[in-house]
Coordinates of C-alpha atoms and ligand atoms in Angstrom, one line a residue:
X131 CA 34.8 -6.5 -4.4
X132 CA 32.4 -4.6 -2.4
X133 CA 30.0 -2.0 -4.3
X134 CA 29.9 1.1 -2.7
X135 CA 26.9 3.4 -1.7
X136 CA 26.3 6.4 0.7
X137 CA 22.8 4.6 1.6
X138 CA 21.6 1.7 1.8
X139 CA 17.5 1.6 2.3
X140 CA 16.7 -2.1 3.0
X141 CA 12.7 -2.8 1.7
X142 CA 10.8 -1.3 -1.2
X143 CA 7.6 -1.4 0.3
X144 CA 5.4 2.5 0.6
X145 CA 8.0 3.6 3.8
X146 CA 11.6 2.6 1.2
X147 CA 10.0 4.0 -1.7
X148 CA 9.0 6.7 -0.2
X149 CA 12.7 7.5 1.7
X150 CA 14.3 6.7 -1.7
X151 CA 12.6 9.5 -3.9
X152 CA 13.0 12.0 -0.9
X153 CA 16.8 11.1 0.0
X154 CA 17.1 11.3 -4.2
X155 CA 17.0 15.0 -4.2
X156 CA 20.1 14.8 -2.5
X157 CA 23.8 14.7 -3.8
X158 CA 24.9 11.0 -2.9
X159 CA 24.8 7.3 -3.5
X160 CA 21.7 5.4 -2.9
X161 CA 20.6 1.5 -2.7
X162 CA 17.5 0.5 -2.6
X163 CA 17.1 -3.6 -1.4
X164 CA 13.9 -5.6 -1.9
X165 CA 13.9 -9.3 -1.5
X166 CA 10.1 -9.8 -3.4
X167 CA 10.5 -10.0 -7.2
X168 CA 8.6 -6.1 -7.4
X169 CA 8.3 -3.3 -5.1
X170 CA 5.4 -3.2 -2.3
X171 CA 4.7 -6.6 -2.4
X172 CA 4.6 -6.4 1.9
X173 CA 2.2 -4.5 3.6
X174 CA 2.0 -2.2 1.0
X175 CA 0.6 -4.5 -1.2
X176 CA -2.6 -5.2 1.0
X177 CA -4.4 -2.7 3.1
X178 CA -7.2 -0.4 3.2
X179 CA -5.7 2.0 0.8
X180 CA -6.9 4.9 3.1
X181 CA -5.4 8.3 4.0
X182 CA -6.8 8.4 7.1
X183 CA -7.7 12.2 8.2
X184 CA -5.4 12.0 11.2
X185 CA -8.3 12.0 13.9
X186 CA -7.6 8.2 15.4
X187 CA -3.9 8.3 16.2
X188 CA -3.5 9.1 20.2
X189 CA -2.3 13.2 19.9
X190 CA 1.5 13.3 21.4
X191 CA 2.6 9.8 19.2
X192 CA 4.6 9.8 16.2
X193 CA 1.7 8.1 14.4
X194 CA -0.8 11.1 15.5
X195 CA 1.6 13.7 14.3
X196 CA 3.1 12.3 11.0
X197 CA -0.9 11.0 9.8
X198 CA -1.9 14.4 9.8
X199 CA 0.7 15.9 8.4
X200 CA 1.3 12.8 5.5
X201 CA -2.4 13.7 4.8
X202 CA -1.5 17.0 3.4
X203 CA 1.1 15.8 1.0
X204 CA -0.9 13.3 -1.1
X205 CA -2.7 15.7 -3.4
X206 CA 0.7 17.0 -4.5
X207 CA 2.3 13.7 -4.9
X208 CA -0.6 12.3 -6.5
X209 CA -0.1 15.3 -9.1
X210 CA 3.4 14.8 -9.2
X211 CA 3.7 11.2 -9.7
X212 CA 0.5 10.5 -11.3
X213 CA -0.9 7.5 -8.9
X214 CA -4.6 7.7 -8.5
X215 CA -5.6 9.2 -4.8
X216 CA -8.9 11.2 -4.2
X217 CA -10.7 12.9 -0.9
X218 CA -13.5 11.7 -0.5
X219 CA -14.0 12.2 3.3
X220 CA -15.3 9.6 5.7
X221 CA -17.4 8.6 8.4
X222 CA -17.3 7.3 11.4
X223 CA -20.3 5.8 12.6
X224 CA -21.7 5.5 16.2
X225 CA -25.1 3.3 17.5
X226 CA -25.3 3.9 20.8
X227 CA -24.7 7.0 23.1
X228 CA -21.4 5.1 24.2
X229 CA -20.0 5.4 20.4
X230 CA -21.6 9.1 20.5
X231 CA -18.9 9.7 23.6
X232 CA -16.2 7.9 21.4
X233 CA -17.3 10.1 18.4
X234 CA -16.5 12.8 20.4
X235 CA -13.2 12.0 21.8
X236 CA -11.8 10.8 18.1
X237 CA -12.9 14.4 17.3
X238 CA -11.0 16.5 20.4
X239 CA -8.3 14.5 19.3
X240 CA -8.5 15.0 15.6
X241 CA -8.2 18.7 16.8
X242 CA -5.2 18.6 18.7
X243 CA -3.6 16.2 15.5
X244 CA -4.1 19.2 13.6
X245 CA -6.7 17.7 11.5
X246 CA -9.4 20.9 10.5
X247 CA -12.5 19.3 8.6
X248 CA -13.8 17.5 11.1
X249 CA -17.5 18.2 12.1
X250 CA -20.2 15.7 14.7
X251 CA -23.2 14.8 12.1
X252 CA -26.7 14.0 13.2
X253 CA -28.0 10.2 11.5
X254 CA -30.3 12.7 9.0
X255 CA -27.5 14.7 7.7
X256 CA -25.5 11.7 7.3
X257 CA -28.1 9.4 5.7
X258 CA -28.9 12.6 3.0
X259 CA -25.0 12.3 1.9
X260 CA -24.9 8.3 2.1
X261 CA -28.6 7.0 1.3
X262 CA -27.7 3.6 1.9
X263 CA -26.4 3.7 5.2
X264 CA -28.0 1.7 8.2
X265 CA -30.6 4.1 9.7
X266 CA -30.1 2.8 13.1
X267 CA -27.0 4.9 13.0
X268 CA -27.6 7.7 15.8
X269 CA -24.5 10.0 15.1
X270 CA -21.3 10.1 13.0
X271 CA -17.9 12.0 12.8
X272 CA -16.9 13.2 9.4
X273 CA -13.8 14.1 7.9
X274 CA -13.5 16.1 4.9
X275 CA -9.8 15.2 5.0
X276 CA -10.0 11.4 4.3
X277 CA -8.7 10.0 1.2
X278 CA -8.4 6.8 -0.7
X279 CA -5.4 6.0 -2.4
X280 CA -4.0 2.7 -4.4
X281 CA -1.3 1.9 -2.3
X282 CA 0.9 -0.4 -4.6
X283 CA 0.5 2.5 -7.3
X284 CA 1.5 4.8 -5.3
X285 CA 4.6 2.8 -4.1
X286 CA 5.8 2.0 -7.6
X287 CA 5.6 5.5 -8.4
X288 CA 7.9 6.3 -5.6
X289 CA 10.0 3.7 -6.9
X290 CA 10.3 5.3 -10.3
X291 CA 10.7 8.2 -9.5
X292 CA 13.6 7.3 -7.6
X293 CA 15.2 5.5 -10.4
X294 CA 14.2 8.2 -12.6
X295 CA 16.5 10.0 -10.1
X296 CA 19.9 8.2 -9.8
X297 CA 18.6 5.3 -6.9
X298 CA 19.9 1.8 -7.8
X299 CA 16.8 -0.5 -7.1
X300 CA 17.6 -4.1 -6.4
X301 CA 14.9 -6.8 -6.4
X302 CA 15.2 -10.2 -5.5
X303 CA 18.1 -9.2 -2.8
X304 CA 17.2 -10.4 0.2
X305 CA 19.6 -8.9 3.0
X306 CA 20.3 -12.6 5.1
X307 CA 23.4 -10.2 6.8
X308 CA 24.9 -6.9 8.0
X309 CA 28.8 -6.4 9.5
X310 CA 29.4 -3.6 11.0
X311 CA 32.6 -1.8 10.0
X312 CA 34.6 1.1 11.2
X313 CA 32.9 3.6 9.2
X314 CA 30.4 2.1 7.1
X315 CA 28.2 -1.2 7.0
X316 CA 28.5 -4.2 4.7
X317 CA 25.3 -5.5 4.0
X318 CA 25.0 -9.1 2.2
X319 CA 22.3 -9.9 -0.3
X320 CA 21.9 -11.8 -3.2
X321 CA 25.2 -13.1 -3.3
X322 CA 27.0 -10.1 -3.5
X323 CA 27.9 -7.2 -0.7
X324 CA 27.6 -3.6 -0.9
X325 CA 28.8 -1.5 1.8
X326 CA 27.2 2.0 2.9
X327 CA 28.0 4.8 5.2
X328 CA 24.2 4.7 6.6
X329 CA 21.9 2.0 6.7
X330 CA 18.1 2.5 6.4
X331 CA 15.8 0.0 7.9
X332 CA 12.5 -0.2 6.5
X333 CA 12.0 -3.7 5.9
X334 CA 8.1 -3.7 7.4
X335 CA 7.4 -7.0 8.9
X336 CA 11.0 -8.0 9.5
X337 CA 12.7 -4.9 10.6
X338 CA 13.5 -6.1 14.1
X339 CA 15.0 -8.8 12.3
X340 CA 17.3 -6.6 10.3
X341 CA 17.8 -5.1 13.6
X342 CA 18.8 -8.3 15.2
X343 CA 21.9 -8.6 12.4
X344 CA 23.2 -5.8 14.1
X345 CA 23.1 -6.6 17.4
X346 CA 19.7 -4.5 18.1
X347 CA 17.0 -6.0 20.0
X348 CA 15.2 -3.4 21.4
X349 CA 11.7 -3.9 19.9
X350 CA 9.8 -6.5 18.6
X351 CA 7.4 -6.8 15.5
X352 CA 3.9 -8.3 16.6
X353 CA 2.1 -9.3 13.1
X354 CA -1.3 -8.7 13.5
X355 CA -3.2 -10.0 10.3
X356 CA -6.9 -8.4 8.3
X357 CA -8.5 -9.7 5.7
X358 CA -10.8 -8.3 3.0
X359 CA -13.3 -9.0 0.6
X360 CA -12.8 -7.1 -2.4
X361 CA -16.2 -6.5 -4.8
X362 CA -16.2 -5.8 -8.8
X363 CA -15.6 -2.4 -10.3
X364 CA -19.3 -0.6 -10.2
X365 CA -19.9 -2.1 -6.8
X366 CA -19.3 1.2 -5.4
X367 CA -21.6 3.0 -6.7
X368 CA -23.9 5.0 -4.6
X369 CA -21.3 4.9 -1.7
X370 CA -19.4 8.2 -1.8
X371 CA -17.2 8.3 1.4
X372 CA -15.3 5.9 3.2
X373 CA -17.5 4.3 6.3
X374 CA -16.0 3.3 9.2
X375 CA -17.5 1.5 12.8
X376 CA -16.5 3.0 16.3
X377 CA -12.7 1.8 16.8
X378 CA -12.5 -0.5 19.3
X379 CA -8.7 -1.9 21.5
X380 CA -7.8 -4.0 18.3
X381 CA -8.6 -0.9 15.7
X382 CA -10.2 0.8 13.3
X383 CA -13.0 -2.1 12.9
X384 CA -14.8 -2.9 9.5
X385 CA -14.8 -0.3 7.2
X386 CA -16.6 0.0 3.9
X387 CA -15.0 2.0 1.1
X388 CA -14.6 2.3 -2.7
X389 CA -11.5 1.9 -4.4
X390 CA -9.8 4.5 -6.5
X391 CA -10.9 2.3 -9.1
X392 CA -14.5 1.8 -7.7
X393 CA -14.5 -1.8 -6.4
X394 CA -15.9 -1.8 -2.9
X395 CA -13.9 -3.0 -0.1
X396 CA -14.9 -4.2 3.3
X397 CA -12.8 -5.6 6.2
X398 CA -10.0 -6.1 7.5
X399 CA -10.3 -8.0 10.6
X400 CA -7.8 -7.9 13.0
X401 CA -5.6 -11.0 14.4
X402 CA -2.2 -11.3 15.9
X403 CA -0.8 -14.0 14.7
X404 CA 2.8 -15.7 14.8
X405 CA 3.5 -16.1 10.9
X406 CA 4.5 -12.9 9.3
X407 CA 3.3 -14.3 5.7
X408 CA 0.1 -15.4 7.0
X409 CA -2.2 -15.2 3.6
X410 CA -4.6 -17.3 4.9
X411 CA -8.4 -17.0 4.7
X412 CA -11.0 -18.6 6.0
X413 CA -15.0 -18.8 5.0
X414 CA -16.4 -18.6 8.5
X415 CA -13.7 -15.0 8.9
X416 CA -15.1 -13.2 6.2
X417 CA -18.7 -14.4 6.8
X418 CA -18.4 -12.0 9.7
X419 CA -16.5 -9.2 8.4
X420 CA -19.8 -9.0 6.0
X421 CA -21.9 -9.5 8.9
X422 CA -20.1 -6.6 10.4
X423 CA -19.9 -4.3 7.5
X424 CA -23.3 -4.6 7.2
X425 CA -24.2 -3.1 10.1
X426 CA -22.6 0.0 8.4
X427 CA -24.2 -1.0 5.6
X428 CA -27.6 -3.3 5.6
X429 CA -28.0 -3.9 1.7
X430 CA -24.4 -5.3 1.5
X431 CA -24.2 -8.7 -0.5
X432 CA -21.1 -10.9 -2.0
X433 CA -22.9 -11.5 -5.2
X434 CA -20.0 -9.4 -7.3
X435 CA -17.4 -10.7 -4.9
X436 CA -14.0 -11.0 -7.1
X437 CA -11.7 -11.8 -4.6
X438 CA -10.7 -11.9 -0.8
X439 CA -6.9 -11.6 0.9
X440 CA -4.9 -10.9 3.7
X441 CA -2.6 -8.1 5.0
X442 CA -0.3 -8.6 7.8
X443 CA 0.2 -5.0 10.0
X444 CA 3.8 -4.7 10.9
X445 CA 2.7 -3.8 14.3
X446 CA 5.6 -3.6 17.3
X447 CA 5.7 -3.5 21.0
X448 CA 6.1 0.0 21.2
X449 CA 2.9 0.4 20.0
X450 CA 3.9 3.6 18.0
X451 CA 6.1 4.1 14.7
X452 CA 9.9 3.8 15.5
X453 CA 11.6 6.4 13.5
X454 CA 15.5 7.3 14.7
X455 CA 19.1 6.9 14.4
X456 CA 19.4 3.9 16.5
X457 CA 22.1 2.8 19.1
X458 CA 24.7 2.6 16.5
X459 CA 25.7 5.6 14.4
X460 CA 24.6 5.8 10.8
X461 CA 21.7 3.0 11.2
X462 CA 18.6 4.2 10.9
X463 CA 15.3 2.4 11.8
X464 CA 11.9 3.0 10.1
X465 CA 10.6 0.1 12.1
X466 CA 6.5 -0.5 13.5
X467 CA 5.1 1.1 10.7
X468 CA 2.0 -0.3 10.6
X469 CA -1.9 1.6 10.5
X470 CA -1.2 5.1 9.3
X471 CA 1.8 3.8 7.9
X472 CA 0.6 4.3 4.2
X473 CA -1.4 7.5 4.9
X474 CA 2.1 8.8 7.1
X475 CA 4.9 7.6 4.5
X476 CA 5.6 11.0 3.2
X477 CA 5.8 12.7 6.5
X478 CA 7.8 9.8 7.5
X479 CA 10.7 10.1 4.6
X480 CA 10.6 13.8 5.4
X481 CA 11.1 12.7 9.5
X482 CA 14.7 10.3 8.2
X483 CA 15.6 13.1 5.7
X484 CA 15.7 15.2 8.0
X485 CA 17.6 12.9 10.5
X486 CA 20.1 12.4 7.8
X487 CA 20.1 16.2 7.1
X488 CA 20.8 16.8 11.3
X489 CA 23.6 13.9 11.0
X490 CA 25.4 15.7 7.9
X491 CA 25.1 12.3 6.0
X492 CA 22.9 14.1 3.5
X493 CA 23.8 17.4 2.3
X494 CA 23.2 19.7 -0.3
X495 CA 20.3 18.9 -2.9
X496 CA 20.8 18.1 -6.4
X497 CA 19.7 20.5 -9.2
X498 CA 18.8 17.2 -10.9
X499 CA 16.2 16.4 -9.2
X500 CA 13.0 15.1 -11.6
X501 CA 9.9 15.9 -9.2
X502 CA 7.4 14.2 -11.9
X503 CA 6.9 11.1 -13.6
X504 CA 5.1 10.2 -16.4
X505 CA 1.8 8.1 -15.1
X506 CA 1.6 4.8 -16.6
X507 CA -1.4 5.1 -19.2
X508 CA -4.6 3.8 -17.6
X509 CA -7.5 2.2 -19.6
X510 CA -10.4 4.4 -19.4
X511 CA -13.9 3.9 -18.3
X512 CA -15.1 0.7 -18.7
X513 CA -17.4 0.8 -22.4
X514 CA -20.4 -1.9 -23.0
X515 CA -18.5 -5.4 -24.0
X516 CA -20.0 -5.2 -27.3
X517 CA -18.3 -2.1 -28.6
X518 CA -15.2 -3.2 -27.9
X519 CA -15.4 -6.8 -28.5
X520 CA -13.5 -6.4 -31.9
X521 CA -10.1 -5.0 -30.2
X522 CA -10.0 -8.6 -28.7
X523 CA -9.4 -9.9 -31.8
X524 CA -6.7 -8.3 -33.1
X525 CA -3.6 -9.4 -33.5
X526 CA -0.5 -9.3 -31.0
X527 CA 1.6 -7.0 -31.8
X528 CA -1.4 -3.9 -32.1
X529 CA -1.4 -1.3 -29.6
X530 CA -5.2 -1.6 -29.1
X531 CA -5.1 -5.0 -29.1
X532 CA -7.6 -5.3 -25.7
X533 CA -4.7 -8.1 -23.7
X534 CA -7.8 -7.9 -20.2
X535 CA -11.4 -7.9 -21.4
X536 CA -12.5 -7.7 -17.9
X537 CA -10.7 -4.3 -17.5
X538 CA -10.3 -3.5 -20.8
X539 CA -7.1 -2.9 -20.8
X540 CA -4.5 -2.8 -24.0
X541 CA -1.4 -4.1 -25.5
X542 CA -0.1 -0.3 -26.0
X543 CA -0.7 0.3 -21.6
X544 CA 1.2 -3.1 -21.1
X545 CA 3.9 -2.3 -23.1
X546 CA 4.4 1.2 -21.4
X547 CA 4.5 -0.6 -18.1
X548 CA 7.2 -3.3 -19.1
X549 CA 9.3 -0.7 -20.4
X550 CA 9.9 1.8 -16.9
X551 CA 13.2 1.0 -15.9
X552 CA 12.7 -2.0 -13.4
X553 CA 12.6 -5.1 -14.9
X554 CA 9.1 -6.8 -14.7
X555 CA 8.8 -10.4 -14.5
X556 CA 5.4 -12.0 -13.2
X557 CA 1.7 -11.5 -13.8
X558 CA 0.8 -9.8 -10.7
X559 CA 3.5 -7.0 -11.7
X560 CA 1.8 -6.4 -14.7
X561 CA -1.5 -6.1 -12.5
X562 CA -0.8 -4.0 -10.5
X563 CA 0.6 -1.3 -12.7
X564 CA -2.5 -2.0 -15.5
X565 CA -5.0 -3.5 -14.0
X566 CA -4.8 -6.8 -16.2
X567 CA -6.3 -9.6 -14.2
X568 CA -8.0 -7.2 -12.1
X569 CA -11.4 -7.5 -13.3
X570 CA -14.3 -10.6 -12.5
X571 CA -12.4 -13.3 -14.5
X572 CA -9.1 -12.5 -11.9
X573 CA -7.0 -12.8 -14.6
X574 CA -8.2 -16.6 -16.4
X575 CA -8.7 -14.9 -19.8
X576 CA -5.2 -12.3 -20.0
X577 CA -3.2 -14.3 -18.0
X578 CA -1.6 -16.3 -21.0
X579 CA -1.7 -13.2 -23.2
X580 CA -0.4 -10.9 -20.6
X581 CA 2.8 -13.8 -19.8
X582 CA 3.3 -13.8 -23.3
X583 CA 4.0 -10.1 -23.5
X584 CA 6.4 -10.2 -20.8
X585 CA 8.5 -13.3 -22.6
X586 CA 8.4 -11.2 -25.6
X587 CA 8.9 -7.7 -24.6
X588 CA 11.4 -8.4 -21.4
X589 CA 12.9 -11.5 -23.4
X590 CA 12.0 -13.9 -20.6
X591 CA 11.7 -17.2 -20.8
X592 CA 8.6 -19.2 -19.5
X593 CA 9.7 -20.4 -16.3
X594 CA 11.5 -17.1 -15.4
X595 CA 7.7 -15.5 -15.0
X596 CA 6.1 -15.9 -12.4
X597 CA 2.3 -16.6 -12.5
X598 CA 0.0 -16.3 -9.6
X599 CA -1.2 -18.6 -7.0
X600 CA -4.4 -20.5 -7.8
X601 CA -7.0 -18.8 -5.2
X602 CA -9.4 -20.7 -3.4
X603 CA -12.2 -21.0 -6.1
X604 CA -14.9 -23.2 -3.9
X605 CA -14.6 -20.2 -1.7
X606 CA -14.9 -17.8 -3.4
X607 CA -18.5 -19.6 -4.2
X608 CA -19.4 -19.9 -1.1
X609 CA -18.9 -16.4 -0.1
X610 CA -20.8 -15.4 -3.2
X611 CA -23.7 -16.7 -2.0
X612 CA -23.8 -14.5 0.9
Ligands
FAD272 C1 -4.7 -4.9 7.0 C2 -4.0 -3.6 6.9 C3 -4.7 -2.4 6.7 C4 -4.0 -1.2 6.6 N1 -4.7 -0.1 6.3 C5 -4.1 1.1 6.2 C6 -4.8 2.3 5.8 O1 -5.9 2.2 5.3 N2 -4.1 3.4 5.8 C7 -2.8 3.6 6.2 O2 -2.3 4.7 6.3 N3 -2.1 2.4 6.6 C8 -2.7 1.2 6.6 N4 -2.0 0.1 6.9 C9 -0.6 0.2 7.2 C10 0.3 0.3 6.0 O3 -0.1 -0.7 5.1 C11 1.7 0.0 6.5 O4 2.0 0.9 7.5 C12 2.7 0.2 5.4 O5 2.4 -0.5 4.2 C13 4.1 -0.2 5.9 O6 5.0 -0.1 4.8 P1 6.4 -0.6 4.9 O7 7.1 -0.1 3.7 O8 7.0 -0.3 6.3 O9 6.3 -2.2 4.9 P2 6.1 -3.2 3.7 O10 5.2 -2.7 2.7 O11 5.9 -4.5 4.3 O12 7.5 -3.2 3.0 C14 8.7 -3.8 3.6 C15 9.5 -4.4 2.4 O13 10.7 -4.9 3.0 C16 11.0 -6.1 2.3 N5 11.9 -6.9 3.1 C17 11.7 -7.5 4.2 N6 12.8 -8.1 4.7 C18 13.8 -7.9 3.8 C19 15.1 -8.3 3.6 N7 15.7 -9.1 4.5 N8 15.8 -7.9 2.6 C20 15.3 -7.1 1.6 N9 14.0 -6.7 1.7 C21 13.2 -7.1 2.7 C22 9.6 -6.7 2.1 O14 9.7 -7.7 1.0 C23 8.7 -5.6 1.8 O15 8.6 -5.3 0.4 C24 -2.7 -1.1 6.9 C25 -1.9 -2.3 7.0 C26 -2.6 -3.5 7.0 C27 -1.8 -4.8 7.0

């Protein structure tokens, strides 16, 4: 027995979350297919978290075009579905008369993107706006168009948005096959096959390997991994816009930025490598992405370091986003999404949409169609430990029961983000939708609280939740230091 669907996205990372909710305001059928055990758990799950202004893409690539115009759409979606995304501009910084001459080029081309709040700043202009940046800096580019977003918030509500709208969500389906039939495509994953009139690839990292199941070869994905050090909530203060170095062949360079939720991050790095789950880190790498941040950034220390990891780019040899109807009618690629991918996903669902739209497999639009979604409840600001140090105490089964001390986070938000429609079975789930195990203690204290919750509420039993891997704790010392 085959299941049938118009559409079949494959991977629920920001690009098939993304297609899902837009393809959702359409009559029709759709799949979505993640392998991972939640959505975004790829690329999506570790990056930068910036809406880039549109300014760095090449103008006349896909990447230029769709960063720009993806830009423009985040306030509304934020609004809409209620994940946390602010403009807070950027700068880019130059040192030498040779970065002035790049300065200038990022901003002739920031022009021709389309991009309008973009303005050459002299080192006193910028050091009145961001006090604690290196005063050796001769010149920087701003953009008032710059954002910061939370990327795996913003994913998951894509992806329930989508739900909210008719879209089947499959986790823990890896696709291991696709036949090609007369009219349709059978696609085989987690021991069952569904079959769909139009196939959408956007499987990150392994989309040329989706591609390959079809008889495609004509690009490649080149992983090219970053890593980052990630401070505590507070660290940002004082820094009010995101700061980034010259780019250089291999990217964007160190940046330093807050969070949404005002950690400071700095890195990535950037380093092709050969395995696409690469989540390795190393003390002598991030030693130098600090020493390179601070150059942007002299005062810089690891003291209130919380955490470091990796993100693998889903880079491809065509060295620009791959969005078409390939060789073979009704299978779409979303392929080589990597850096603006995040920033371009919304311009990017509109780009298949209205491939599908062209194609007739999409038609007429539903009057359905939910365009909001209820936020999941967020703790608040963070209040001195003593005045809340009673909630701790209370018993499970209290709504303000405070489950993460670190982030102050209750039973009542944990229990609105088990109960959303996708089924939620490990720690980092619950983290990334509340913030539980977010804060200094990563997690040590709420862990067995939080895991205890999930047994209850999703009647789970132990070994069916998954807890996170032990991080490098000797490290994480070590870097501390710094
Ligand atoms: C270090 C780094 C920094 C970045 N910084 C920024 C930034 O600041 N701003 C910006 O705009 N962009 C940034 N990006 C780029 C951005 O993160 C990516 O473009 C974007 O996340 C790609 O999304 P995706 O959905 O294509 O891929 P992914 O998020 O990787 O999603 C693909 C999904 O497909 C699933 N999948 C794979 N194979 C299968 C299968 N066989 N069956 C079912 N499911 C499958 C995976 O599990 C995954 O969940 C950065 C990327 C990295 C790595």
């Amino acid at each position: 027995m085959y299941k049938r669907f118009d559409t079949i996205i494959i991977g629920a990372g920001i690009i098939g979350t993304s297609i899902a909710r837009e393809l959702s305001r359409y009559n029709g059928s759709i799949l979505l297919l993640e392998k991972g055990r939640d959505v975004a758990v790829g690329a999506t799950r570790a990056n930068s978290g910036i809406v880039h202004g549109g300014y760095a893409a090449k103008w006349g690539t896909r990447k230029g075009e769709l960063a720009a115009i993806g830009n423009r759409m985040y306030q509304q979606l934020s609004e809409e579905l209620g994940f946390p995304y602010t403009r807070i501009g950027s700068y880019v910084l130059a040192f030498n008369d040779d970065e002035e001459m790049i300065l200038n080029q990022l901003y002739e081309n920031g022009l021709k993107n389309g991009v309008i709040s973009l303005d050459i700043c002299t080192k006193k202009e910028i050091l009145v706006k961001e006090p604690l940046l290196n005063p050796l800096t001769t010149a920087g580019l701003y953009c008032g168009e710059t954002g910061i977003v939370s990327p795996y918030e913003a994913a998951i509500a894509f992806a329930e948005n989508s739900v909210q709208n008719g879209v089947v969500l499959k986790l823990n389906h890896e696709v291991l096959r696709i036949e090609k039939a007369s009219e349709s495509y059978r696609v085989f994953a987690g021991n069952q096959i569904f079959t769909g009139s139009v196939v959408i690839n956007a499987a990150g990292l392994y989309t040329d390997r989706i591609s390959e199941m079809v008889g495609l070869t004509d690009f490649r994905i080149r992983p090219r991994k970053g890593e980052y050090l990630l401070l505590k909530r507070g660290a940002a203060k004082g820094l009010n816009s995101v700061i980034f170095q010259t780019p250089t062949q291999k990217g964007k360079g160190i940046l330093v930025s807050p969070t949404t939720w005002g950690n400071l991050l700095i890195g990535p790095n950037a380093e092709d490598t050969t395995d696409r789950a690469d989540s390795e880190n190393n003390y002598s790498a991030l030693k130098s992405i600090l020493e390179q941040a601070k150059l942007s950034m002299p005062s810089l220390t690891l003291s209130s370091l919380i955490r470091f990891f990796t993100g693998v780019r889903p880079a491809s040899d065509k060295d620009d986003f791959i969005i078409e109807e390939s060789a073979l009618s009704g299978f779409i690629q979303a392929a080589g999404i990597e850096s603006p991918g995040l920033t371009s996903a919304p311009a990017i669902a509109e780009r298949v949409r209205n491939i599908m739209l062209a194609k007739g497999y999409v038609e007429r639009k539903k009057n359905s169609f939910q365009k909001s979604r209820n936020p999941i409840t967020k703790p608040g600001p963070l209040k001195p430990f003593l005045a809340v140090k009673d909630l701790v105490e209370l018993p499970p089964g209290n709504p303000d029961r405070l489950v993460c001390r670190c982030e102050q986070v209750t039973e009542a938000i944990i229990t609105d983000a088990l109960n959303r429609g996708i089924l939620i079975d490990s720690l980092d789930a619950v983290k990334r939708r509340t913030r539980a195990g977010m804060g200094a203690c990563q997690g040590k204290f709420c862990g067995p609280r939080v895991k205890e919750l999930i047994r209850w509420k999703n009647s789970l039993k132990d070994d069916e939740i998954e807890e996170p891997s032990a991080k490098n704790q000797e490290l994480l010392k070590e870097l501390r230091k710094l």
